[in-house]
mmCIF file of N, CA and C in Angstrom:
data_model
loop_
_atom_site.group_PDB
_atom_site.id
_atom_site.type_symbol
_atom_site.label_atom_id
_atom_site.label_comp_id
_atom_site.label_asym_id
_atom_site.label_seq_id
_atom_site.Cartn_x
_atom_site.Cartn_y
_atom_site.Cartn_z
ATOM 1 N N MET A 1411 -143.116 96.702 -16.676
ATOM 2 C CA MET A 1411 -144.498 96.568 -17.034
ATOM 3 C C MET A 1411 -144.936 95.136 -16.713
ATOM 4 N N SER A 1412 -145.958 95.003 -15.907
ATOM 5 C CA SER A 1412 -146.399 93.661 -15.536
ATOM 6 C C SER A 1412 -147.544 93.216 -16.436
ATOM 7 N N ARG A 1413 -147.646 91.941 -16.565
ATOM 8 C CA ARG A 1413 -148.709 91.370 -17.393
ATOM 9 C C ARG A 1413 -149.983 91.244 -16.577
ATOM 10 N N THR A 1414 -151.083 91.288 -17.263
ATOM 11 C CA THR A 1414 -152.354 91.111 -16.575
ATOM 12 C C THR A 1414 -152.529 89.650 -16.213
ATOM 13 N N PHE A 1415 -153.484 89.384 -15.342
ATOM 14 C CA PHE A 1415 -153.732 88.014 -14.898
ATOM 15 C C PHE A 1415 -154.055 87.100 -16.073
ATOM 16 N N SER A 1416 -154.894 87.555 -17.003
ATOM 17 C CA SER A 1416 -155.280 86.699 -18.119
ATOM 18 C C SER A 1416 -154.095 86.368 -19.019
ATOM 19 N N GLU A 1417 -153.195 87.319 -19.228
ATOM 20 C CA GLU A 1417 -152.003 87.034 -20.033
ATOM 21 C C GLU A 1417 -151.117 86.015 -19.337
ATOM 22 N N ARG A 1418 -150.968 86.149 -18.011
ATOM 23 C CA ARG A 1418 -150.147 85.183 -17.282
ATOM 24 C C ARG A 1418 -150.778 83.794 -17.338
ATOM 25 N N ALA A 1419 -152.103 83.718 -17.247
ATOM 26 C CA ALA A 1419 -152.768 82.420 -17.282
ATOM 27 C C ALA A 1419 -152.612 81.755 -18.640
ATOM 28 N N ILE A 1420 -152.696 82.539 -19.708
ATOM 29 C CA ILE A 1420 -152.568 81.971 -21.047
ATOM 30 C C ILE A 1420 -151.147 81.487 -21.298
ATOM 31 N N LEU A 1421 -150.176 82.227 -20.803
ATOM 32 C CA LEU A 1421 -148.791 81.886 -21.076
ATOM 33 C C LEU A 1421 -148.206 80.894 -20.081
ATOM 34 N N SER A 1422 -148.879 80.638 -18.982
ATOM 35 C CA SER A 1422 -148.323 79.756 -17.962
ATOM 36 C C SER A 1422 -148.403 78.296 -18.404
ATOM 37 N N PRO A 1423 -147.462 77.482 -17.944
ATOM 38 C CA PRO A 1423 -147.495 76.068 -18.293
ATOM 39 C C PRO A 1423 -148.460 75.272 -17.411
ATOM 40 N N GLY A 1424 -149.195 75.932 -16.544
ATOM 41 C CA GLY A 1424 -150.107 75.264 -15.615
ATOM 42 C C GLY A 1424 -151.358 74.758 -16.288
ATOM 43 N N SER A 1425 -152.372 74.514 -15.493
ATOM 44 C CA SER A 1425 -153.588 73.875 -15.984
ATOM 45 C C SER A 1425 -154.411 74.757 -16.906
ATOM 46 N N PHE A 1426 -154.165 76.039 -16.952
ATOM 47 C CA PHE A 1426 -154.939 76.917 -17.821
ATOM 48 C C PHE A 1426 -154.094 77.504 -18.949
ATOM 49 N N GLY A 1427 -152.972 76.886 -19.254
ATOM 50 C CA GLY A 1427 -152.084 77.407 -20.286
ATOM 51 C C GLY A 1427 -152.436 76.894 -21.670
ATOM 52 N N LEU A 1428 -151.724 77.405 -22.651
ATOM 53 C CA LEU A 1428 -151.940 76.991 -24.030
ATOM 54 C C LEU A 1428 -151.644 75.515 -24.233
ATOM 55 N N ARG A 1429 -150.640 75.024 -23.547
ATOM 56 C CA ARG A 1429 -150.292 73.612 -23.705
ATOM 57 C C ARG A 1429 -151.450 72.716 -23.296
ATOM 58 N N SER A 1430 -152.074 73.029 -22.166
ATOM 59 C CA SER A 1430 -153.196 72.198 -21.725
ATOM 60 C C SER A 1430 -154.384 72.339 -22.671
ATOM 61 N N LEU A 1431 -154.559 73.518 -23.248
ATOM 62 C CA LEU A 1431 -155.623 73.710 -24.234
ATOM 63 C C LEU A 1431 -155.382 72.827 -25.456
ATOM 64 N N PHE A 1432 -154.151 72.843 -25.971
ATOM 65 C CA PHE A 1432 -153.824 72.027 -27.136
ATOM 66 C C PHE A 1432 -153.887 70.536 -26.810
ATOM 67 N N ASP A 1433 -153.483 70.159 -25.599
ATOM 68 C CA ASP A 1433 -153.592 68.757 -25.192
ATOM 69 C C ASP A 1433 -155.052 68.318 -25.149
ATOM 70 N N ALA A 1434 -155.919 69.179 -24.639
ATOM 71 C CA ALA A 1434 -157.347 68.854 -24.571
ATOM 72 C C ALA A 1434 -157.938 68.750 -25.969
ATOM 73 N N ILE A 1435 -157.575 69.662 -26.856
ATOM 74 C CA ILE A 1435 -158.066 69.609 -28.236
ATOM 75 C C ILE A 1435 -157.581 68.332 -28.907
ATOM 76 N N ASP A 1436 -156.325 67.984 -28.676
ATOM 77 C CA ASP A 1436 -155.766 66.760 -29.250
ATOM 78 C C ASP A 1436 -156.512 65.533 -28.738
ATOM 79 N N GLN A 1437 -156.743 65.492 -27.439
ATOM 80 C CA GLN A 1437 -157.367 64.316 -26.841
ATOM 81 C C GLN A 1437 -158.848 64.198 -27.190
ATOM 82 N N HIS A 1438 -159.560 65.300 -27.233
ATOM 83 C CA HIS A 1438 -161.011 65.236 -27.390
ATOM 84 C C HIS A 1438 -161.512 65.493 -28.806
ATOM 85 N N VAL A 1439 -160.655 66.005 -29.677
ATOM 86 C CA VAL A 1439 -161.095 66.300 -31.043
ATOM 87 C C VAL A 1439 -160.237 65.569 -32.071
ATOM 88 N N VAL A 1440 -158.946 65.818 -32.055
ATOM 89 C CA VAL A 1440 -158.066 65.310 -33.103
ATOM 90 C C VAL A 1440 -157.981 63.785 -33.086
ATOM 91 N N ARG A 1441 -157.706 63.198 -31.939
ATOM 92 C CA ARG A 1441 -157.558 61.735 -31.873
ATOM 93 C C ARG A 1441 -158.838 60.993 -32.244
ATOM 94 N N PRO A 1442 -160.008 61.404 -31.722
ATOM 95 C CA PRO A 1442 -161.228 60.706 -32.151
ATOM 96 C C PRO A 1442 -161.507 60.839 -33.650
ATOM 97 N N VAL A 1443 -161.226 61.999 -34.228
ATOM 98 C CA VAL A 1443 -161.448 62.177 -35.665
ATOM 99 C C VAL A 1443 -160.485 61.301 -36.455
ATOM 100 N N LEU A 1444 -159.234 61.234 -36.037
ATOM 101 C CA LEU A 1444 -158.264 60.377 -36.727
ATOM 102 C C LEU A 1444 -158.626 58.899 -36.580
ATOM 103 N N ALA A 1445 -159.105 58.492 -35.407
ATOM 104 C CA ALA A 1445 -159.521 57.099 -35.210
ATOM 105 C C ALA A 1445 -160.711 56.770 -36.103
ATOM 106 N N TRP A 1446 -161.680 57.676 -36.180
ATOM 107 C CA TRP A 1446 -162.841 57.465 -37.050
ATOM 108 C C TRP A 1446 -162.398 57.360 -38.514
ATOM 109 N N HIS A 1447 -161.497 58.250 -38.935
ATOM 110 C CA HIS A 1447 -161.010 58.233 -40.311
ATOM 111 C C HIS A 1447 -160.290 56.914 -40.610
ATOM 112 N N HIS A 1448 -159.451 56.469 -39.697
ATOM 113 C CA HIS A 1448 -158.716 55.217 -39.885
ATOM 114 C C HIS A 1448 -159.689 54.043 -40.016
ATOM 115 N N THR A 1449 -160.728 54.040 -39.192
ATOM 116 C CA THR A 1449 -161.729 52.982 -39.243
ATOM 117 C C THR A 1449 -162.449 52.965 -40.584
ATOM 118 N N ARG A 1450 -162.837 54.137 -41.069
ATOM 119 C CA ARG A 1450 -163.547 54.223 -42.345
ATOM 120 C C ARG A 1450 -162.644 53.810 -43.511
ATOM 121 N N VAL A 1451 -161.375 54.186 -43.472
ATOM 122 C CA VAL A 1451 -160.441 53.794 -44.535
ATOM 123 C C VAL A 1451 -160.259 52.276 -44.533
ATOM 124 N N THR A 1452 -160.107 51.695 -43.348
ATOM 125 C CA THR A 1452 -159.956 50.240 -43.243
ATOM 126 C C THR A 1452 -161.181 49.524 -43.787
ATOM 127 N N GLN A 1453 -162.369 50.003 -43.417
ATOM 128 C CA GLN A 1453 -163.604 49.396 -43.901
ATOM 129 C C GLN A 1453 -163.700 49.497 -45.422
ATOM 130 N N ARG A 1454 -163.375 50.652 -45.959
ATOM 131 C CA ARG A 1454 -163.439 50.849 -47.408
ATOM 132 C C ARG A 1454 -162.462 49.922 -48.135
ATOM 133 N N GLU A 1455 -161.259 49.764 -47.583
ATOM 134 C CA GLU A 1455 -160.267 48.894 -48.214
ATOM 135 C C GLU A 1455 -160.695 47.428 -48.169
ATOM 136 N N LEU A 1456 -161.269 46.997 -47.052
ATOM 137 C CA LEU A 1456 -161.742 45.620 -46.965
ATOM 138 C C LEU A 1456 -162.920 45.373 -47.903
ATOM 139 N N MET A 1457 -163.820 46.340 -48.031
ATOM 140 C CA MET A 1457 -164.961 46.181 -48.931
ATOM 141 C C MET A 1457 -164.514 46.117 -50.394
ATOM 142 N N ALA A 1458 -163.353 46.677 -50.707
ATOM 143 C CA ALA A 1458 -162.853 46.659 -52.079
ATOM 144 C C ALA A 1458 -162.260 45.304 -52.462
ATOM 145 N N LEU A 1459 -161.965 44.457 -51.467
ATOM 146 C CA LEU A 1459 -161.415 43.135 -51.759
ATOM 147 C C LEU A 1459 -162.515 42.219 -52.276
ATOM 148 N N ASP A 1460 -162.116 41.254 -53.116
ATOM 149 C CA ASP A 1460 -163.122 40.278 -53.557
ATOM 150 C C ASP A 1460 -163.251 39.170 -52.503
ATOM 151 N N ASP A 1461 -164.231 38.298 -52.682
ATOM 152 C CA ASP A 1461 -164.529 37.274 -51.674
ATOM 153 C C ASP A 1461 -163.367 36.317 -51.446
ATOM 154 N N ARG A 1462 -162.625 36.019 -52.480
ATOM 155 C CA ARG A 1462 -161.478 35.112 -52.345
ATOM 156 C C ARG A 1462 -160.379 35.742 -51.494
ATOM 157 N N GLN A 1463 -160.109 37.019 -51.738
ATOM 158 C CA GLN A 1463 -159.097 37.713 -50.937
ATOM 159 C C GLN A 1463 -159.529 37.812 -49.472
ATOM 160 N N LEU A 1464 -160.807 38.070 -49.247
ATOM 161 C CA LEU A 1464 -161.312 38.110 -47.877
ATOM 162 C C LEU A 1464 -161.165 36.747 -47.202
ATOM 163 N N ALA A 1465 -161.461 35.677 -47.934
ATOM 164 C CA ALA A 1465 -161.313 34.335 -47.372
ATOM 165 C C ALA A 1465 -159.854 34.040 -47.035
ATOM 166 N N ASP A 1466 -158.935 34.565 -47.835
ATOM 167 C CA ASP A 1466 -157.506 34.362 -47.568
ATOM 168 C C ASP A 1466 -157.084 34.971 -46.236
ATOM 169 N N ILE A 1467 -157.727 36.049 -45.821
ATOM 170 C CA ILE A 1467 -157.377 36.669 -44.542
ATOM 171 C C ILE A 1467 -158.346 36.258 -43.431
ATOM 172 N N GLY A 1468 -159.237 35.301 -43.751
ATOM 173 C CA GLY A 1468 -160.110 34.749 -42.729
ATOM 174 C C GLY A 1468 -161.364 35.539 -42.450
ATOM 175 N N LEU A 1469 -161.845 36.285 -43.421
ATOM 176 C CA LEU A 1469 -163.061 37.072 -43.252
ATOM 177 C C LEU A 1469 -164.071 36.747 -44.338
ATOM 178 N N SER A 1470 -165.317 36.922 -44.009
ATOM 179 C CA SER A 1470 -166.356 36.919 -45.029
ATOM 180 C C SER A 1470 -166.857 38.355 -45.153
ATOM 181 N N ARG A 1471 -167.583 38.637 -46.192
ATOM 182 C CA ARG A 1471 -168.070 40.006 -46.410
ATOM 183 C C ARG A 1471 -168.945 40.478 -45.247
ATOM 184 N N GLY A 1472 -169.706 39.557 -44.658
ATOM 185 C CA GLY A 1472 -170.580 39.917 -43.547
ATOM 186 C C GLY A 1472 -169.841 40.202 -42.252
ATOM 187 N N GLU A 1473 -168.577 39.818 -42.163
ATOM 188 C CA GLU A 1473 -167.791 40.035 -40.950
ATOM 189 C C GLU A 1473 -166.947 41.300 -40.993
ATOM 190 N N ILE A 1474 -166.983 42.028 -42.096
ATOM 191 C CA ILE A 1474 -166.125 43.211 -42.235
ATOM 192 C C ILE A 1474 -166.443 44.254 -41.176
ATOM 193 N N ASP A 1475 -167.722 44.588 -41.002
ATOM 194 C CA ASP A 1475 -168.070 45.607 -40.009
ATOM 195 C C ASP A 1475 -167.630 45.193 -38.610
ATOM 196 N N GLY A 1476 -167.827 43.933 -38.265
ATOM 197 C CA GLY A 1476 -167.399 43.458 -36.958
ATOM 198 C C GLY A 1476 -165.891 43.512 -36.788
ATOM 199 N N ALA A 1477 -165.172 43.185 -37.854
ATOM 200 C CA ALA A 1477 -163.712 43.207 -37.790
ATOM 201 C C ALA A 1477 -163.180 44.628 -37.671
ATOM 202 N N VAL A 1478 -163.866 45.563 -38.299
ATOM 203 C CA VAL A 1478 -163.397 46.951 -38.297
ATOM 204 C C VAL A 1478 -163.805 47.668 -37.017
ATOM 205 N N PHE A 1479 -165.067 47.534 -36.635
ATOM 206 C CA PHE A 1479 -165.581 48.318 -35.517
ATOM 207 C C PHE A 1479 -165.386 47.649 -34.162
ATOM 208 N N ASN A 1480 -165.227 46.343 -34.110
ATOM 209 C CA ASN A 1480 -165.004 45.638 -32.856
ATOM 210 C C ASN A 1480 -164.113 44.426 -33.102
ATOM 211 N N PRO A 1481 -162.828 44.649 -33.359
ATOM 212 C CA PRO A 1481 -161.943 43.536 -33.736
ATOM 213 C C PRO A 1481 -161.764 42.498 -32.631
ATOM 214 N N ARG A 1482 -161.882 42.862 -31.370
ATOM 215 C CA ARG A 1482 -161.712 41.893 -30.280
ATOM 216 C C ARG A 1482 -162.829 40.858 -30.296
ATOM 217 N N ARG A 1483 -164.054 41.293 -30.616
ATOM 218 C CA ARG A 1483 -165.180 40.371 -30.654
ATOM 219 C C ARG A 1483 -164.954 39.290 -31.717
ATOM 220 N N LEU A 1484 -164.474 39.692 -32.869
ATOM 221 C CA LEU A 1484 -164.242 38.755 -33.956
ATOM 222 C C LEU A 1484 -163.106 37.789 -33.582
ATOM 223 N N ALA A 1485 -162.037 38.318 -32.995
ATOM 224 C CA ALA A 1485 -160.897 37.469 -32.615
ATOM 225 C C ALA A 1485 -161.310 36.460 -31.556
ATOM 226 N N SER A 1486 -162.149 36.848 -30.614
ATOM 227 C CA SER A 1486 -162.536 35.919 -29.551
ATOM 228 C C SER A 1486 -163.454 34.826 -30.101
ATOM 229 N N ASN A 1487 -164.223 35.111 -31.146
ATOM 230 C CA ASN A 1487 -165.084 34.102 -31.744
ATOM 231 C C ASN A 1487 -164.279 33.066 -32.509
ATOM 232 N N ARG A 1488 -163.122 33.413 -32.984
ATOM 233 C CA ARG A 1488 -162.311 32.504 -33.790
ATOM 234 C C ARG A 1488 -161.379 31.651 -32.939
ATOM 235 N N ALA A 1489 -161.174 32.003 -31.713
ATOM 236 C CA ALA A 1489 -160.225 31.272 -30.872
ATOM 237 C C ALA A 1489 -160.745 29.931 -30.416
#
């Protein structure tokens, strides 16, 4: 009994297989959502620190968003 074309395409390891589907979902959905979540958690944790603790790590309250959303910009300003 032979498989139909669509079954072979789904099961094949080629460009139309399940693996490529999961890789695409991982790259275009899962990773961006995890990056966004990590950014929001970092921002929330920094906002929970008091001004003295922020000064100890070299930040002011107004620099938190810049440090979280664009850390390279903040690092280049301090160099």
